Coordinates of N, CA and C in Angstrom, one line a residue:
X79 N 24.3 21.4 18.4 CA 24.6 20.2 18.3 C 24.4 19.7 19.8
X80 N 24.8 20.4 20.9 CA 24.8 19.9 22.3 C 23.4 19.5 22.6
X81 N 22.4 20.2 22.2 CA 21.2 19.9 22.6 C 20.6 18.5 22.1
X82 N 21.1 18.3 20.9 CA 20.6 17.0 20.4 C 21.3 15.8 21.0
X83 N 22.3 15.8 21.8 CA 22.9 14.6 22.6 C 21.9 14.6 23.8
X84 N 21.3 15.6 24.0 CA 20.8 15.4 25.5 C 19.6 14.8 25.2
X85 N 18.9 14.8 24.0 CA 17.7 13.9 23.5 C 18.1 12.4 23.7
X86 N 19.2 12.1 23.2 CA 19.7 10.8 23.2 C 19.9 10.2 24.4
X87 N 20.4 10.9 25.6 CA 21.0 10.4 26.8 C 20.0 10.5 27.9
X88 N 19.1 11.4 27.6 CA 17.7 11.6 28.8 C 16.6 10.4 28.6
X89 N 16.4 9.9 29.5 CA 15.2 9.0 29.3 C 13.9 9.9 29.2
X90 N 13.2 9.3 28.1 CA 11.7 9.8 27.8 C 10.7 9.4 28.7
X91 N 10.2 10.6 29.3 CA 9.0 10.1 30.3 C 7.5 11.0 29.5
X92 N 6.6 9.8 29.2 CA 5.3 10.4 28.7 C 4.3 9.8 29.4
X93 N 3.3 10.7 29.6 CA 2.3 10.5 30.5 C 1.4 9.4 30.3
X94 N 1.2 9.2 28.9 CA 0.4 8.2 28.6 C 1.0 6.6 27.9
X95 N 0.3 5.7 28.2 CA 0.9 4.4 27.8 C 1.0 4.4 26.2
X96 N 2.1 3.8 25.6 CA 2.4 4.0 24.4 C 1.3 3.1 23.6
X97 N 0.9 3.4 22.5 CA -0.1 2.6 21.9 C 0.7 1.5 21.0
X98 N 0.3 0.0 20.9 CA 1.0 -0.9 20.3 C 0.4 -1.2 18.9
X99 N 1.0 -1.3 18.0 CA 0.7 -1.3 16.7 C 0.9 -3.0 16.4
X100 N -0.2 -3.6 16.1 CA -0.1 -5.3 15.8 C 0.8 -5.4 14.3
X101 N 1.7 -6.0 14.7 CA 2.7 -6.5 13.4 C 2.1 -7.6 12.7
X102 N 2.7 -7.6 11.3 CA 2.2 -8.9 10.6 C 3.1 -10.1 11.0
X103 N 2.1 -11.2 10.8 CA 2.9 -12.3 10.9 C 1.9 -13.4 10.3
X104 N 2.6 -14.5 10.2 CA 2.1 -15.5 9.2 C 0.6 -16.3 9.9
X105 N 0.7 -16.5 11.2 CA -0.7 -16.9 11.8 C -1.6 -15.8 12.0
X106 N -1.5 -14.9 12.6 CA -2.5 -13.9 12.6 C -2.6 -12.5 12.0
X107 N -1.7 -12.6 10.9 CA -1.5 -11.4 10.1 C -2.6 -11.2 9.1
X108 N -2.4 -10.4 8.6 CA -3.5 -10.1 7.3 C -3.0 -10.0 5.9
X109 N -3.8 -10.3 5.1 CA -3.2 -10.5 3.6 C -3.3 -9.3 2.9
X110 N -2.4 -8.6 2.2 CA -2.6 -7.8 1.4 C -2.3 -8.0 0.0
X111 N -3.1 -7.8 -0.9 CA -3.3 -8.2 -2.4 C -2.0 -7.4 -2.9
X112 N -1.5 -7.9 -4.2 CA -0.6 -7.4 -4.9 C -0.7 -6.0 -5.2
X113 N -2.3 -5.6 -5.7 CA -2.4 -4.2 -6.2 C -2.7 -3.4 -5.0
X114 N -3.0 -4.1 -3.9 CA -3.1 -3.1 -2.7 C -1.5 -2.5 -2.1
X115 N -0.9 -3.5 -2.1 CA 0.9 -3.6 -2.0 C 1.4 -2.3 -2.8
X116 N 1.0 -2.2 -4.1 CA 1.4 -1.6 -5.2 C 1.1 0.0 -4.8
X117 N -0.3 0.0 -4.7 CA -0.6 1.4 -4.5 C -0.2 1.9 -3.0
X118 N -0.1 1.3 -2.1 CA 0.9 1.6 -0.8 C 1.9 2.0 -1.1
X119 N 2.6 1.1 -2.0 CA 4.1 1.5 -2.1 C 4.6 3.1 -2.7
X120 N 3.3 3.5 -3.4 CA 3.3 4.6 -4.1 C 3.3 6.0 -3.4
X121 N 3.0 5.5 -2.0 CA 2.7 6.9 -1.1 C 4.0 7.2 -0.5
X122 N 4.0 8.7 -0.9 CA 5.4 9.1 -0.5 C 5.4 9.8 0.9
X123 N 6.7 9.8 1.8 CA 6.5 10.3 2.9 C 7.4 11.6 2.7
X124 N 8.1 12.0 1.9 CA 8.8 13.1 1.5 C 8.6 13.6 0.1
X125 N 9.0 15.0 0.1 CA 8.7 15.7 -1.4 C 7.3 15.5 -1.9
X126 N 6.5 15.7 -1.0 CA 5.0 15.8 -1.5 C 4.8 17.0 -2.3
X127 N 3.6 17.1 -2.9 CA 3.5 18.3 -3.7 C 3.1 19.5 -2.8
X128 N 2.2 19.2 -1.7 CA 2.1 20.5 -0.9 C 3.6 20.8 -0.1
X129 N 4.5 19.8 0.3 CA 5.6 20.1 1.0 C 6.5 20.9 -0.2
X130 N 6.6 20.5 -1.3 CA 7.2 21.2 -2.3 C 6.7 22.6 -2.4
X131 N 5.5 22.8 -2.6 CA 4.9 24.0 -2.6 C 5.2 24.9 -1.5
X132 N 5.0 24.5 -0.4 CA 5.3 25.5 0.8 C 7.0 25.7 0.8
X133 N 7.8 24.6 0.4 CA 9.1 25.2 0.3 C 9.6 26.1 -0.7
X134 N 8.8 25.9 -1.9 CA 9.0 26.9 -3.0 C 8.8 28.3 -2.5
X135 N 7.7 28.3 -1.8 CA 7.1 29.8 -1.4 C 8.0 30.0 -0.1
X136 N 8.5 29.4 0.6 CA 9.6 29.8 1.8 C 10.7 30.2 1.2
X137 N 11.3 29.5 0.2 CA 12.7 30.1 -0.4 C 12.3 31.3 -1.3
X138 N 11.2 31.4 -1.8 CA 11.0 32.7 -2.6 C 11.0 34.0 -1.6
X139 N 10.3 33.7 -0.4 CA 10.3 34.7 0.7 C 11.8 35.2 1.2
X140 N 12.8 34.5 1.1 CA 14.2 34.8 1.2 C 14.7 33.8 2.4
X141 N 13.8 32.7 2.8 CA 14.4 32.0 3.8 C 15.2 30.7 3.2
X142 N 16.1 30.4 3.9 CA 16.9 29.0 3.7 C 16.4 28.0 4.7
X143 N 16.6 26.8 4.4 CA 16.0 25.8 5.4 C 16.8 24.4 5.1
X144 N 16.6 23.4 6.1 CA 16.9 22.0 5.8 C 15.7 21.2 5.6
X145 N 15.9 20.1 4.8 CA 14.7 19.5 4.4 C 14.9 17.9 5.1
X146 N 13.8 17.4 5.8 CA 13.9 16.0 6.4 C 15.4 15.9 7.3
X147 N 15.2 16.8 8.1 CA 16.4 16.9 9.1 C 16.6 15.7 10.1
X148 N 17.7 14.9 9.8 CA 17.8 13.6 10.5 C 18.4 13.9 12.1
X149 N 18.8 14.8 12.4 CA 19.5 15.1 13.8 C 18.6 15.4 14.8
X150 N 17.2 15.8 14.5 CA 16.3 16.1 15.5 C 15.3 15.0 15.4
X151 N 14.6 15.0 16.6 CA 13.6 13.9 16.8 C 12.3 14.2 15.8
X152 N 11.7 13.3 15.5 CA 10.6 13.4 14.6 C 11.0 13.7 12.8
X153 N 12.2 13.7 12.7 CA 12.5 13.8 11.5 C 12.0 15.1 10.6
X154 N 11.8 16.5 11.3 CA 11.0 17.4 10.5 C 11.1 17.6 9.1
X155 N 10.0 18.0 8.6 CA 10.1 18.2 7.2 C 10.9 19.7 6.6
X156 N 10.8 20.7 7.6 CA 11.5 21.9 7.2 C 11.8 22.2 8.5
X157 N 13.2 22.6 8.6 CA 13.9 23.1 9.7 C 14.6 24.3 9.3
X158 N 14.2 25.6 10.0 CA 15.1 26.9 10.0 C 15.8 27.1 11.0
X159 N 17.0 26.4 11.1 CA 17.9 26.2 12.5 C 18.0 27.6 13.0
X160 N 18.3 28.4 12.1 CA 19.0 29.9 12.5 C 17.7 30.6 13.4
X161 N 16.4 30.3 13.1 CA 15.1 31.0 13.9 C 14.7 29.8 14.6
X162 N 15.3 28.6 14.7 CA 14.8 27.8 15.7 C 13.1 27.5 15.4
X163 N 13.1 27.3 14.2 CA 11.5 27.0 13.9 C 11.5 25.5 12.8
X164 N 10.6 24.9 13.5 CA 10.3 23.7 12.6 C 9.0 23.5 12.1
X165 N 8.7 23.0 10.7 CA 7.5 22.8 10.0 C 7.1 21.4 9.5
X166 N 6.0 20.9 10.2 CA 5.8 19.7 9.6 C 4.5 19.8 8.9
X167 N 4.2 19.0 7.7 CA 3.2 19.3 6.6 C 2.7 17.6 6.7
X168 N 1.7 17.3 7.4 CA 1.1 16.1 7.8 C 0.1 15.6 6.8
X169 N 0.0 14.4 6.5 CA -1.0 13.9 5.6 C -2.3 13.6 6.5
X170 N -3.6 13.8 6.0 CA -4.7 13.7 6.6 C -4.9 12.3 7.4
X171 N -5.0 11.2 6.4 CA -5.2 9.9 7.0 C -4.0 9.7 7.8
X172 N -2.8 9.7 7.6 CA -1.9 9.2 8.6 C -1.7 9.7 9.9
X173 N -2.0 11.0 10.0 CA -1.7 11.6 11.3 C -3.2 12.0 11.9
X174 N -4.5 11.4 11.4 CA -5.5 11.5 12.1 C -6.6 12.8 11.9
X175 N -6.5 13.7 10.7 CA -7.4 14.8 10.9 C -8.8 14.3 10.8
X176 N -9.5 14.9 11.6 CA -11.0 14.6 12.0 C -11.0 13.0 12.3
X177 N -10.4 12.7 13.3 CA -10.2 11.4 13.5 C -11.3 10.8 14.3
X178 N -12.0 11.4 15.0 CA -13.3 10.9 15.7 C -14.5 10.6 14.3
X179 N -14.5 11.7 13.5 CA -15.1 11.3 12.4 C -14.9 10.1 11.3
X180 N -13.7 10.0 11.3 CA -13.2 9.0 10.3 C -13.0 7.7 10.7
X181 N -12.7 7.7 12.3 CA -12.3 6.4 12.6 C -13.4 5.2 12.5
X182 N -14.7 5.6 12.5 CA -15.6 4.5 12.4 C -15.8 4.3 10.9
X183 N -15.5 4.9 10.0 CA -15.4 4.5 8.5 C -14.3 3.6 7.8
X184 N -13.2 3.2 9.0 CA -12.3 2.5 8.5 C -12.9 1.3 8.6
X185 N -12.9 0.3 7.3 CA -13.7 -1.0 7.0 C -12.9 -2.1 7.3
X186 N -11.6 -2.2 6.5 CA -10.7 -3.0 6.4 C -9.8 -3.2 7.3
X187 N -9.2 -4.2 8.0 CA -8.0 -4.3 8.8 C -8.0 -3.3 9.9
X188 N -9.2 -3.0 10.3 CA -9.3 -2.0 11.5 C -8.6 -2.1 12.5
X189 N -8.3 -3.1 13.2 CA -7.5 -3.3 14.2 C -5.9 -2.7 14.2
X190 N -5.5 -3.1 12.9 CA -4.0 -2.4 12.6 C -4.2 -0.8 12.4
X191 N -5.0 -0.4 11.4 CA -5.0 1.0 10.9 C -5.7 1.8 12.3
X192 N -6.4 1.6 13.1 CA -6.8 2.4 14.1 C -5.5 2.4 15.2
X193 N -4.9 1.3 15.5 CA -3.8 1.5 16.2 C -2.8 2.0 15.7
X194 N -2.4 2.1 14.3 CA -1.3 2.7 13.4 C -1.5 3.9 13.6
X195 N -2.5 4.7 13.2 CA -3.2 6.2 13.2 C -3.0 6.5 14.5
X196 N -3.7 6.1 15.5 CA -3.5 6.5 17.0 C -2.0 6.9 17.4
X197 N -1.3 5.7 16.9 CA 0.2 5.9 17.5 C 0.8 6.9 16.7
X198 N 0.4 7.0 15.6 CA 1.1 8.4 14.6 C 0.8 9.5 15.3
X199 N -0.7 9.7 16.1 CA -1.0 11.1 16.4 C -0.3 11.1 17.8
X200 N 0.1 10.1 18.7 CA 0.6 10.3 19.8 C 2.0 10.5 19.7
X201 N 2.7 10.0 18.5 CA 4.0 10.3 18.4 C 4.2 11.8 18.1
X202 N 3.1 12.2 17.2 CA 3.2 13.7 16.8 C 3.4 14.6 18.2
X203 N 2.2 14.2 19.2 CA 2.5 15.1 20.6 C 3.6 14.8 21.0
X204 N 4.3 13.5 21.2 CA 5.7 13.5 21.6 C 6.5 14.5 21.2
X205 N 6.8 14.4 19.7 CA 7.8 15.1 19.0 C 7.2 16.6 19.2
X206 N 6.3 17.1 19.2 CA 5.9 18.5 19.7 C 6.5 19.0 21.2
X207 N 6.1 18.2 22.1 CA 6.7 18.3 23.4 C 8.3 18.6 23.5
X208 N 8.8 17.6 22.7 CA 10.2 17.6 23.0 C 10.8 18.5 22.1
X209 N 10.5 18.9 20.9 CA 10.8 20.1 20.3 C 10.9 21.2 20.9
X210 N 9.6 21.4 21.6 CA 9.3 22.8 22.3 C 10.1 22.9 23.5
X211 N 10.5 21.6 24.2 CA 11.6 21.7 25.3 C 12.9 22.2 24.9
X212 N 13.2 21.9 23.5 CA 14.4 22.2 23.2 C 14.7 23.7 22.4
X213 N 13.7 24.3 22.6 CA 13.3 25.7 22.3 C 12.9 25.8 20.9
X214 N 12.4 25.1 20.1 CA 11.9 25.4 18.8 C 10.5 25.5 18.7
X215 N 10.1 26.5 18.0 CA 8.8 26.7 17.6 C 8.3 25.9 16.5
X216 N 7.3 24.8 17.0 CA 6.8 23.7 15.9 C 5.5 24.2 15.2
X217 N 5.6 24.2 13.9 CA 4.1 24.5 13.1 C 3.9 23.3 12.6
X218 N 2.6 22.9 12.4 CA 2.1 21.6 11.7 C 1.2 22.0 10.8
X219 N 1.0 21.6 9.7 CA -0.3 22.0 8.8 C -0.6 20.6 8.2
X220 N -1.9 20.6 7.8 CA -2.5 19.4 7.0 C -2.0 19.9 5.7
X221 N -2.0 18.8 4.9 CA -1.7 18.9 3.5 C -2.8 19.8 2.6
X222 N -4.1 19.5 2.9 CA -5.2 20.3 2.3 C -5.0 21.6 2.6
X223 N -4.6 22.0 3.9 CA -4.3 23.5 4.2 C -3.3 24.1 3.3
X224 N -2.3 23.5 2.9 CA -1.2 23.9 2.2 C -2.1 23.9 0.6
X225 N -2.6 22.9 0.2 CA -3.3 23.0 -0.9 C -4.1 23.8 -1.4
X226 N -4.9 24.3 -0.2 CA -6.4 25.1 -0.3 C -6.0 26.6 0.2
X227 N -5.0 26.8 1.0 CA -4.5 28.2 1.5 C -3.1 28.3 1.7
X228 N -2.4 28.0 0.9 CA -0.8 28.4 1.0 C -0.5 29.5 1.7
X229 N -0.9 30.7 1.0 CA -0.4 31.9 1.5 C -0.9 32.0 3.1
X230 N -1.9 31.6 3.5 CA -2.3 31.8 4.9 C -1.1 31.1 5.7
X231 N -0.9 29.9 5.5 CA -0.2 28.9 6.0 C 1.3 29.7 6.0
X232 N 1.7 30.3 4.8 CA 3.2 30.8 4.7 C 3.0 32.0 5.6
X233 N 2.0 32.8 5.6 CA 2.1 34.0 6.5 C 2.0 33.7 7.9
X234 N 1.7 32.8 8.2 CA 1.7 32.4 9.8 C 3.3 32.3 10.3
X235 N 3.8 31.5 9.3 CA 5.4 31.2 9.5 C 5.9 32.6 9.5
X236 N 5.8 33.1 8.4 CA 6.4 34.6 8.0 C 6.5 35.3 9.3
X237 N 5.1 35.6 9.9 CA 5.3 36.6 11.0 C 5.8 36.0 12.1
X238 N 5.8 34.8 12.4 CA 6.8 34.1 13.4 C 8.3 34.4 13.2
X239 N 8.8 34.4 11.8 CA 10.1 34.3 11.6 C 10.6 36.0 11.5
X240 N 9.7 36.8 11.2 CA 10.0 38.0 11.2 C 10.1 38.6 12.7
X241 N 9.4 38.3 13.5 CA 9.5 38.8 15.1 C 10.7 37.9 15.5
X242 N 10.9 36.8 15.4 CA 12.1 36.2 15.7 C 13.4 36.6 15.2
X243 N 13.3 37.3 13.9 CA 14.6 38.0 13.4 C 14.7 39.1 14.2
X244 N 13.7 39.8 14.6 CA 14.0 41.5 15.1 C 14.9 41.0 16.5
X245 N 14.2 40.0 17.3 CA 15.1 39.8 18.6 C 16.4 39.3 18.4
X246 N 16.8 38.6 17.3 CA 18.2 38.2 17.2 C 19.1 39.2 16.6
X247 N 18.3 40.1 16.1 CA 19.2 41.4 15.4 C 19.7 42.4 16.4

């Protein structure tokens, strides 16, 4: 618990300038159709299928965890406090998978989406650094990695957990 309070009290120093995401306003904002708004509203930030599959496999392996843990920066998807291990399962679009390849393919509202995704990527790096500083081991997996190769991702985490378990015993 004491480490969480350190995060809140210490000023954050990041090496690069924070990316500004343009906000909606009536004069210079963008228009979203009701259909697009409905589609975007269905996108889930937690309890996605890959996340549920990974959690089920981790539980079957005998590990208990916290979900969407709000007490840590970045609100990790899965936290194993006992092992100081954190797992994020990131969506490809929102977190910039193959960004240099996909960036030119964004056609509509480019100014907003490019800034939004690049800020998400920057925030991911900041969160990784801060959690590492707190002594946590951070794993980040893409949703497609979990969908296509769940066992490989799970094994990577289990190897870490087993070596961490031996040290604590």
